[in-house]
Amino acid sequence: QVHLVESGGGLVAAGGSLRLSCAASGGTVSMYAMGWFRQAPGKEREFVVGMSWSGDIKDYADSVKGRFTISRDNAKNMVYLQMENLKPEDTAVYLCAREASIYSFPARDVRSYAYWGQGTQVTVSS
């Protein structure tokens, strides 16, 4: 059973930066696409970015393109999300997820992901 734990969230002023981390245990992430999603109160879970198992394919939501950067360290079983120029509308719980299928391309559909972390809160003040 893969266990994902996010960290690095917090309160930041608009224009600020945060770096989120996702640590995996109980299984590998190295052969799987990984994704970051976010969920604001009263809203559906929203795709933020996905990355292929090799790291060479990255798919960003338009709302974060140019501001967020996903990366991974397969040797450490870690995935990261660097967030720059944060906006109040980025406020949400951020969750990382591992896809169900090995060697897959990153998907935007939540149903493609088999394992989820509990999330870390990001709050951006105006």
Short mmCIF file of N, CA and C in Angstrom, two decimals:
data_model
loop_
_atom_site.label_atom_id
_atom_site.label_comp_id
_atom_site.label_asym_id
_atom_site.label_seq_id
_atom_site.Cartn_x
_atom_site.Cartn_y
_atom_site.Cartn_z
N GLN A 1 0.85 -1.18 0.00
CA GLN A 1 0.00 0.00 0.00
C GLN A 1 0.89 1.24 0.00
N VAL A 2 0.75 2.06 -1.02
CA VAL A 2 1.55 3.27 -1.12
C VAL A 2 0.95 4.36 -0.24
N HIS A 3 1.80 5.01 0.50
CA HIS A 3 1.39 6.09 1.39
C HIS A 3 2.08 7.36 0.94
N LEU A 4 1.27 8.40 0.65
CA LEU A 4 1.81 9.69 0.19
C LEU A 4 1.55 10.75 1.26
N VAL A 5 2.57 11.53 1.54
CA VAL A 5 2.44 12.59 2.54
C VAL A 5 2.97 13.89 1.96
N GLU A 6 2.08 14.88 1.91
CA GLU A 6 2.48 16.20 1.43
C GLU A 6 2.93 17.09 2.59
N SER A 7 3.79 18.03 2.27
CA SER A 7 4.24 19.01 3.26
C SER A 7 4.66 20.28 2.53
N GLY A 8 4.84 21.34 3.29
CA GLY A 8 5.33 22.59 2.72
C GLY A 8 4.29 23.67 2.53
N GLY A 9 3.04 23.34 2.82
CA GLY A 9 2.01 24.36 2.69
C GLY A 9 2.12 25.42 3.77
N GLY A 10 1.29 26.45 3.62
CA GLY A 10 1.30 27.50 4.62
C GLY A 10 0.57 28.73 4.13
N LEU A 11 0.76 29.81 4.87
CA LEU A 11 0.15 31.10 4.55
C LEU A 11 1.23 31.98 3.92
N VAL A 12 0.90 32.57 2.77
CA VAL A 12 1.85 33.41 2.06
C VAL A 12 1.10 34.57 1.43
N ALA A 13 1.76 35.69 1.32
CA ALA A 13 1.16 36.85 0.68
C ALA A 13 1.16 36.68 -0.84
N ALA A 14 0.24 37.34 -1.48
CA ALA A 14 0.19 37.29 -2.95
C ALA A 14 1.53 37.72 -3.52
N GLY A 15 1.97 36.97 -4.53
CA GLY A 15 3.27 37.23 -5.12
C GLY A 15 4.38 36.40 -4.52
N GLY A 16 4.09 35.73 -3.41
CA GLY A 16 5.08 34.92 -2.73
C GLY A 16 5.25 33.54 -3.35
N SER A 17 6.09 32.74 -2.70
CA SER A 17 6.42 31.41 -3.21
C SER A 17 6.31 30.37 -2.11
N LEU A 18 6.06 29.16 -2.52
CA LEU A 18 6.09 28.00 -1.64
C LEU A 18 6.60 26.81 -2.42
N ARG A 19 7.21 25.87 -1.70
CA ARG A 19 7.63 24.62 -2.32
C ARG A 19 6.97 23.48 -1.57
N LEU A 20 6.14 22.73 -2.26
CA LEU A 20 5.48 21.58 -1.68
C LEU A 20 6.29 20.31 -1.97
N SER A 21 6.25 19.41 -1.01
CA SER A 21 6.92 18.12 -1.17
C SER A 21 5.90 17.00 -0.99
N CYS A 22 6.15 15.91 -1.67
CA CYS A 22 5.30 14.72 -1.54
C CYS A 22 6.24 13.54 -1.34
N ALA A 23 6.15 12.92 -0.17
CA ALA A 23 7.00 11.79 0.16
C ALA A 23 6.20 10.50 0.06
N ALA A 24 6.75 9.53 -0.64
CA ALA A 24 6.07 8.25 -0.82
C ALA A 24 6.75 7.17 0.00
N SER A 25 5.94 6.30 0.57
CA SER A 25 6.47 5.15 1.30
C SER A 25 5.58 3.95 1.05
N GLY A 26 6.10 2.76 1.30
CA GLY A 26 5.32 1.56 1.10
C GLY A 26 5.25 1.11 -0.34
N GLY A 27 5.89 1.82 -1.22
CA GLY A 27 5.90 1.49 -2.65
C GLY A 27 6.64 2.55 -3.41
N THR A 28 6.97 2.25 -4.64
CA THR A 28 7.75 3.18 -5.44
C THR A 28 6.87 4.13 -6.24
N VAL A 29 7.41 5.29 -6.57
CA VAL A 29 6.76 6.19 -7.51
C VAL A 29 7.56 6.29 -8.80
N SER A 30 8.72 5.64 -8.82
CA SER A 30 9.67 5.86 -9.91
C SER A 30 9.15 5.38 -11.27
N MET A 31 8.24 4.44 -11.30
CA MET A 31 7.75 3.92 -12.58
C MET A 31 6.35 4.41 -12.90
N TYR A 32 5.91 5.44 -12.20
CA TYR A 32 4.54 5.92 -12.34
C TYR A 32 4.49 7.42 -12.58
N ALA A 33 3.52 7.84 -13.37
CA ALA A 33 3.24 9.26 -13.48
C ALA A 33 2.68 9.76 -12.15
N MET A 34 3.02 10.98 -11.84
CA MET A 34 2.57 11.61 -10.61
C MET A 34 1.84 12.91 -10.93
N GLY A 35 0.91 13.25 -10.08
CA GLY A 35 0.16 14.47 -10.30
C GLY A 35 -0.04 15.27 -9.03
N TRP A 36 -0.24 16.55 -9.21
CA TRP A 36 -0.67 17.45 -8.14
C TRP A 36 -2.06 17.97 -8.49
N PHE A 37 -2.93 17.93 -7.51
CA PHE A 37 -4.27 18.46 -7.65
C PHE A 37 -4.52 19.43 -6.50
N ARG A 38 -5.59 20.19 -6.61
CA ARG A 38 -5.95 21.07 -5.50
C ARG A 38 -7.47 21.11 -5.37
N GLN A 39 -7.89 21.39 -4.16
CA GLN A 39 -9.33 21.45 -3.89
C GLN A 39 -9.61 22.57 -2.93
N ALA A 40 -10.42 23.51 -3.38
CA ALA A 40 -10.85 24.63 -2.55
C ALA A 40 -12.19 24.28 -1.93
N PRO A 41 -12.55 24.89 -0.82
CA PRO A 41 -13.82 24.59 -0.17
C PRO A 41 -15.00 24.76 -1.11
N GLY A 42 -15.85 23.75 -1.17
CA GLY A 42 -17.04 23.82 -1.99
C GLY A 42 -16.80 23.61 -3.47
N LYS A 43 -15.57 23.29 -3.84
CA LYS A 43 -15.27 23.09 -5.26
C LYS A 43 -14.76 21.67 -5.51
N GLU A 44 -14.82 21.27 -6.76
CA GLU A 44 -14.32 19.97 -7.14
C GLU A 44 -12.79 19.97 -7.15
N ARG A 45 -12.25 18.76 -7.04
CA ARG A 45 -10.81 18.60 -7.11
C ARG A 45 -10.34 19.00 -8.51
N GLU A 46 -9.29 19.80 -8.55
CA GLU A 46 -8.84 20.40 -9.80
C GLU A 46 -7.43 19.96 -10.13
N PHE A 47 -7.21 19.56 -11.36
CA PHE A 47 -5.88 19.19 -11.83
C PHE A 47 -4.98 20.41 -11.85
N VAL A 48 -3.76 20.25 -11.36
CA VAL A 48 -2.77 21.32 -11.37
C VAL A 48 -1.64 20.99 -12.35
N VAL A 49 -1.02 19.83 -12.17
CA VAL A 49 0.09 19.44 -13.03
C VAL A 49 0.32 17.95 -12.90
N GLY A 50 0.77 17.34 -14.00
CA GLY A 50 1.15 15.94 -13.99
C GLY A 50 2.48 15.76 -14.68
N MET A 51 3.19 14.72 -14.26
CA MET A 51 4.51 14.45 -14.83
C MET A 51 4.67 12.97 -15.06
N SER A 52 5.26 12.62 -16.19
CA SER A 52 5.48 11.22 -16.52
C SER A 52 6.50 10.59 -15.57
N TRP A 53 6.58 9.27 -15.62
CA TRP A 53 7.47 8.55 -14.73
C TRP A 53 8.93 8.95 -14.94
N SER A 54 9.27 9.29 -16.20
CA SER A 54 10.65 9.66 -16.53
C SER A 54 10.93 11.12 -16.26
N GLY A 55 9.87 11.91 -16.11
CA GLY A 55 10.05 13.33 -15.88
C GLY A 55 10.13 14.16 -17.14
N ASP A 56 10.09 13.53 -18.31
CA ASP A 56 10.27 14.30 -19.54
C ASP A 56 8.97 14.85 -20.10
N ILE A 57 7.85 14.42 -19.57
CA ILE A 57 6.56 14.96 -20.01
C ILE A 57 5.89 15.63 -18.80
N LYS A 58 5.58 16.90 -18.96
CA LYS A 58 4.93 17.66 -17.90
C LYS A 58 3.73 18.37 -18.49
N ASP A 59 2.62 18.27 -17.84
CA ASP A 59 1.38 18.86 -18.30
C ASP A 59 0.85 19.78 -17.21
N TYR A 60 0.78 21.06 -17.51
CA TYR A 60 0.34 22.06 -16.54
C TYR A 60 -1.04 22.58 -16.90
N ALA A 61 -1.87 22.81 -15.90
CA ALA A 61 -3.11 23.52 -16.11
C ALA A 61 -2.78 24.95 -16.54
N ASP A 62 -3.62 25.51 -17.38
CA ASP A 62 -3.36 26.87 -17.88
C ASP A 62 -3.25 27.88 -16.74
N SER A 63 -3.99 27.63 -15.69
CA SER A 63 -4.03 28.60 -14.59
C SER A 63 -2.70 28.69 -13.84
N VAL A 64 -1.83 27.70 -13.97
CA VAL A 64 -0.57 27.71 -13.23
C VAL A 64 0.65 27.71 -14.14
N LYS A 65 0.43 27.60 -15.42
CA LYS A 65 1.54 27.52 -16.37
C LYS A 65 2.41 28.77 -16.26
N GLY A 66 3.70 28.56 -16.19
CA GLY A 66 4.63 29.68 -16.06
C GLY A 66 4.89 30.11 -14.63
N ARG A 67 4.10 29.61 -13.69
CA ARG A 67 4.27 29.97 -12.28
C ARG A 67 4.66 28.77 -11.41
N PHE A 68 4.15 27.59 -11.78
CA PHE A 68 4.41 26.37 -11.00
C PHE A 68 5.36 25.47 -11.77
N THR A 69 6.18 24.72 -11.02
CA THR A 69 7.10 23.77 -11.63
C THR A 69 7.09 22.47 -10.84
N ILE A 70 6.83 21.38 -11.54
CA ILE A 70 6.85 20.07 -10.90
C ILE A 70 8.21 19.42 -11.15
N SER A 71 8.67 18.66 -10.17
CA SER A 71 9.91 17.91 -10.34
C SER A 71 9.81 16.65 -9.50
N ARG A 72 10.74 15.75 -9.73
CA ARG A 72 10.72 14.51 -8.96
C ARG A 72 12.13 14.01 -8.76
N ASP A 73 12.32 13.27 -7.67
CA ASP A 73 13.58 12.61 -7.38
C ASP A 73 13.24 11.15 -7.12
N ASN A 74 13.35 10.35 -8.14
CA ASN A 74 12.92 8.96 -8.01
C ASN A 74 13.78 8.18 -7.01
N ALA A 75 15.02 8.57 -6.89
CA ALA A 75 15.89 7.87 -5.94
C ALA A 75 15.43 8.08 -4.50
N LYS A 76 14.81 9.22 -4.25
CA LYS A 76 14.32 9.53 -2.91
C LYS A 76 12.82 9.28 -2.76
N ASN A 77 12.20 8.85 -3.85
CA ASN A 77 10.74 8.61 -3.82
C ASN A 77 9.98 9.88 -3.47
N MET A 78 10.41 11.00 -4.07
CA MET A 78 9.85 12.31 -3.75
C MET A 78 9.37 13.01 -5.02
N VAL A 79 8.33 13.82 -4.85
CA VAL A 79 7.84 14.70 -5.90
C VAL A 79 7.68 16.09 -5.29
N TYR A 80 7.95 17.11 -6.08
CA TYR A 80 7.93 18.47 -5.57
C TYR A 80 7.06 19.36 -6.46
N LEU A 81 6.57 20.43 -5.86
CA LEU A 81 5.84 21.44 -6.61
C LEU A 81 6.34 22.80 -6.14
N GLN A 82 7.08 23.47 -7.01
CA GLN A 82 7.54 24.82 -6.73
C GLN A 82 6.52 25.81 -7.27
N MET A 83 6.02 26.66 -6.39
CA MET A 83 4.96 27.60 -6.75
C MET A 83 5.48 29.02 -6.58
N GLU A 84 5.42 29.76 -7.66
CA GLU A 84 5.91 31.15 -7.67
C GLU A 84 4.75 32.08 -7.99
N ASN A 85 4.94 33.35 -7.63
CA ASN A 85 3.94 34.39 -7.95
C ASN A 85 2.53 33.92 -7.59
N LEU A 86 2.38 33.48 -6.37
CA LEU A 86 1.10 32.93 -5.93
C LEU A 86 0.01 33.99 -5.90
N LYS A 87 -1.20 33.54 -6.19
CA LYS A 87 -2.36 34.42 -6.24
C LYS A 87 -3.39 33.94 -5.23
N PRO A 88 -4.28 34.82 -4.78
CA PRO A 88 -5.33 34.38 -3.84
C PRO A 88 -6.15 33.21 -4.38
N GLU A 89 -6.36 33.16 -5.67
CA GLU A 89 -7.14 32.06 -6.25
C GLU A 89 -6.40 30.72 -6.24
N ASP A 90 -5.14 30.72 -5.84
CA ASP A 90 -4.40 29.47 -5.68
C ASP A 90 -4.68 28.83 -4.31
N THR A 91 -5.41 29.52 -3.47
CA THR A 91 -5.72 28.99 -2.14
C THR A 91 -6.53 27.71 -2.25
N ALA A 92 -6.02 26.66 -1.63
CA ALA A 92 -6.67 25.34 -1.69
C ALA A 92 -5.84 24.35 -0.88
N VAL A 93 -6.40 23.17 -0.71
CA VAL A 93 -5.63 22.03 -0.23
C VAL A 93 -4.99 21.38 -1.45
N TYR A 94 -3.69 21.17 -1.37
CA TYR A 94 -2.94 20.59 -2.48
C TYR A 94 -2.63 19.13 -2.17
N LEU A 95 -2.92 18.27 -3.12
CA LEU A 95 -2.75 16.83 -2.94
C LEU A 95 -1.88 16.26 -4.05
N CYS A 96 -1.01 15.35 -3.67
CA CYS A 96 -0.27 14.63 -4.69
C CYS A 96 -0.90 13.25 -4.87
N ALA A 97 -0.66 12.68 -6.04
CA ALA A 97 -1.29 11.41 -6.36
C ALA A 97 -0.39 10.61 -7.29
N ARG A 98 -0.50 9.28 -7.17
CA ARG A 98 0.24 8.37 -8.04
C ARG A 98 -0.72 7.64 -8.95
N GLU A 99 -0.37 7.61 -10.23
CA GLU A 99 -1.25 6.95 -11.18
C GLU A 99 -1.32 5.45 -10.92
N ALA A 100 -2.39 4.86 -11.42
CA ALA A 100 -2.61 3.43 -11.21
C ALA A 100 -1.77 2.57 -12.13
N SER A 101 -1.49 3.08 -13.34
CA SER A 101 -0.82 2.26 -14.35
C SER A 101 0.66 2.60 -14.44
N ILE A 102 1.45 1.55 -14.57
CA ILE A 102 2.90 1.73 -14.67
C ILE A 102 3.27 2.34 -16.02
N TYR A 103 4.29 3.17 -16.03
CA TYR A 103 4.83 3.80 -17.23
C TYR A 103 3.78 4.57 -18.03
N SER A 104 2.84 5.13 -17.37
CA SER A 104 1.76 5.84 -18.07
C SER A 104 2.12 7.31 -18.27
N PHE A 105 1.38 7.96 -19.16
CA PHE A 105 1.49 9.40 -19.32
C PHE A 105 0.66 10.07 -18.22
N PRO A 106 1.02 11.29 -17.85
CA PRO A 106 0.25 11.95 -16.80
C PRO A 106 -1.16 12.28 -17.27
N ALA A 107 -2.13 11.99 -16.44
CA ALA A 107 -3.53 12.21 -16.79
C ALA A 107 -4.09 13.38 -15.99
N ARG A 108 -5.12 14.01 -16.53
CA ARG A 108 -5.80 15.09 -15.83
C ARG A 108 -7.02 14.57 -15.06
N ASP A 109 -7.42 13.36 -15.32
CA ASP A 109 -8.62 12.79 -14.71
C ASP A 109 -8.26 12.17 -13.36
N VAL A 110 -8.96 12.56 -12.33
CA VAL A 110 -8.68 12.03 -10.99
C VAL A 110 -8.84 10.52 -10.94
N ARG A 111 -9.66 9.97 -11.82
CA ARG A 111 -9.92 8.53 -11.79
C ARG A 111 -8.71 7.70 -12.25
N SER A 112 -7.73 8.37 -12.85
CA SER A 112 -6.52 7.67 -13.28
C SER A 112 -5.54 7.43 -12.14
N TYR A 113 -5.79 8.04 -11.02
CA TYR A 113 -4.86 7.99 -9.91
C TYR A 113 -5.36 7.04 -8.83
N ALA A 114 -4.44 6.16 -8.39
CA ALA A 114 -4.83 5.12 -7.45
C ALA A 114 -4.53 5.49 -5.99
N TYR A 115 -3.52 6.33 -5.78
CA TYR A 115 -3.11 6.66 -4.43
C TYR A 115 -3.05 8.17 -4.27
N TRP A 116 -3.52 8.63 -3.10
CA TRP A 116 -3.62 10.05 -2.82
C TRP A 116 -3.06 10.33 -1.43
N GLY A 117 -2.45 11.50 -1.30
CA GLY A 117 -2.08 11.97 0.02
C GLY A 117 -3.26 12.68 0.67
N GLN A 118 -3.07 13.12 1.90
CA GLN A 118 -4.11 13.81 2.64
C GLN A 118 -4.17 15.29 2.28
N GLY A 119 -3.09 15.79 1.73
CA GLY A 119 -3.09 17.18 1.31
C GLY A 119 -2.40 18.12 2.28
N THR A 120 -2.00 19.27 1.76
CA THR A 120 -1.42 20.32 2.57
C THR A 120 -2.07 21.64 2.17
N GLN A 121 -2.42 22.43 3.17
CA GLN A 121 -3.17 23.67 2.92
C GLN A 121 -2.23 24.77 2.45
N VAL A 122 -2.64 25.42 1.37
CA VAL A 122 -1.96 26.61 0.88
C VAL A 122 -2.96 27.76 0.91
N THR A 123 -2.60 28.82 1.60
CA THR A 123 -3.45 29.99 1.71
C THR A 123 -2.67 31.21 1.24
N VAL A 124 -3.23 31.90 0.26
CA VAL A 124 -2.57 33.08 -0.29
C VAL A 124 -3.42 34.30 0.04
N SER A 125 -2.84 35.22 0.77
CA SER A 125 -3.57 36.42 1.17
C SER A 125 -3.37 37.53 0.15
N SER A 126 -4.39 38.34 0.00
CA SER A 126 -4.33 39.43 -0.99
C SER A 126 -3.72 40.68 -0.39
#
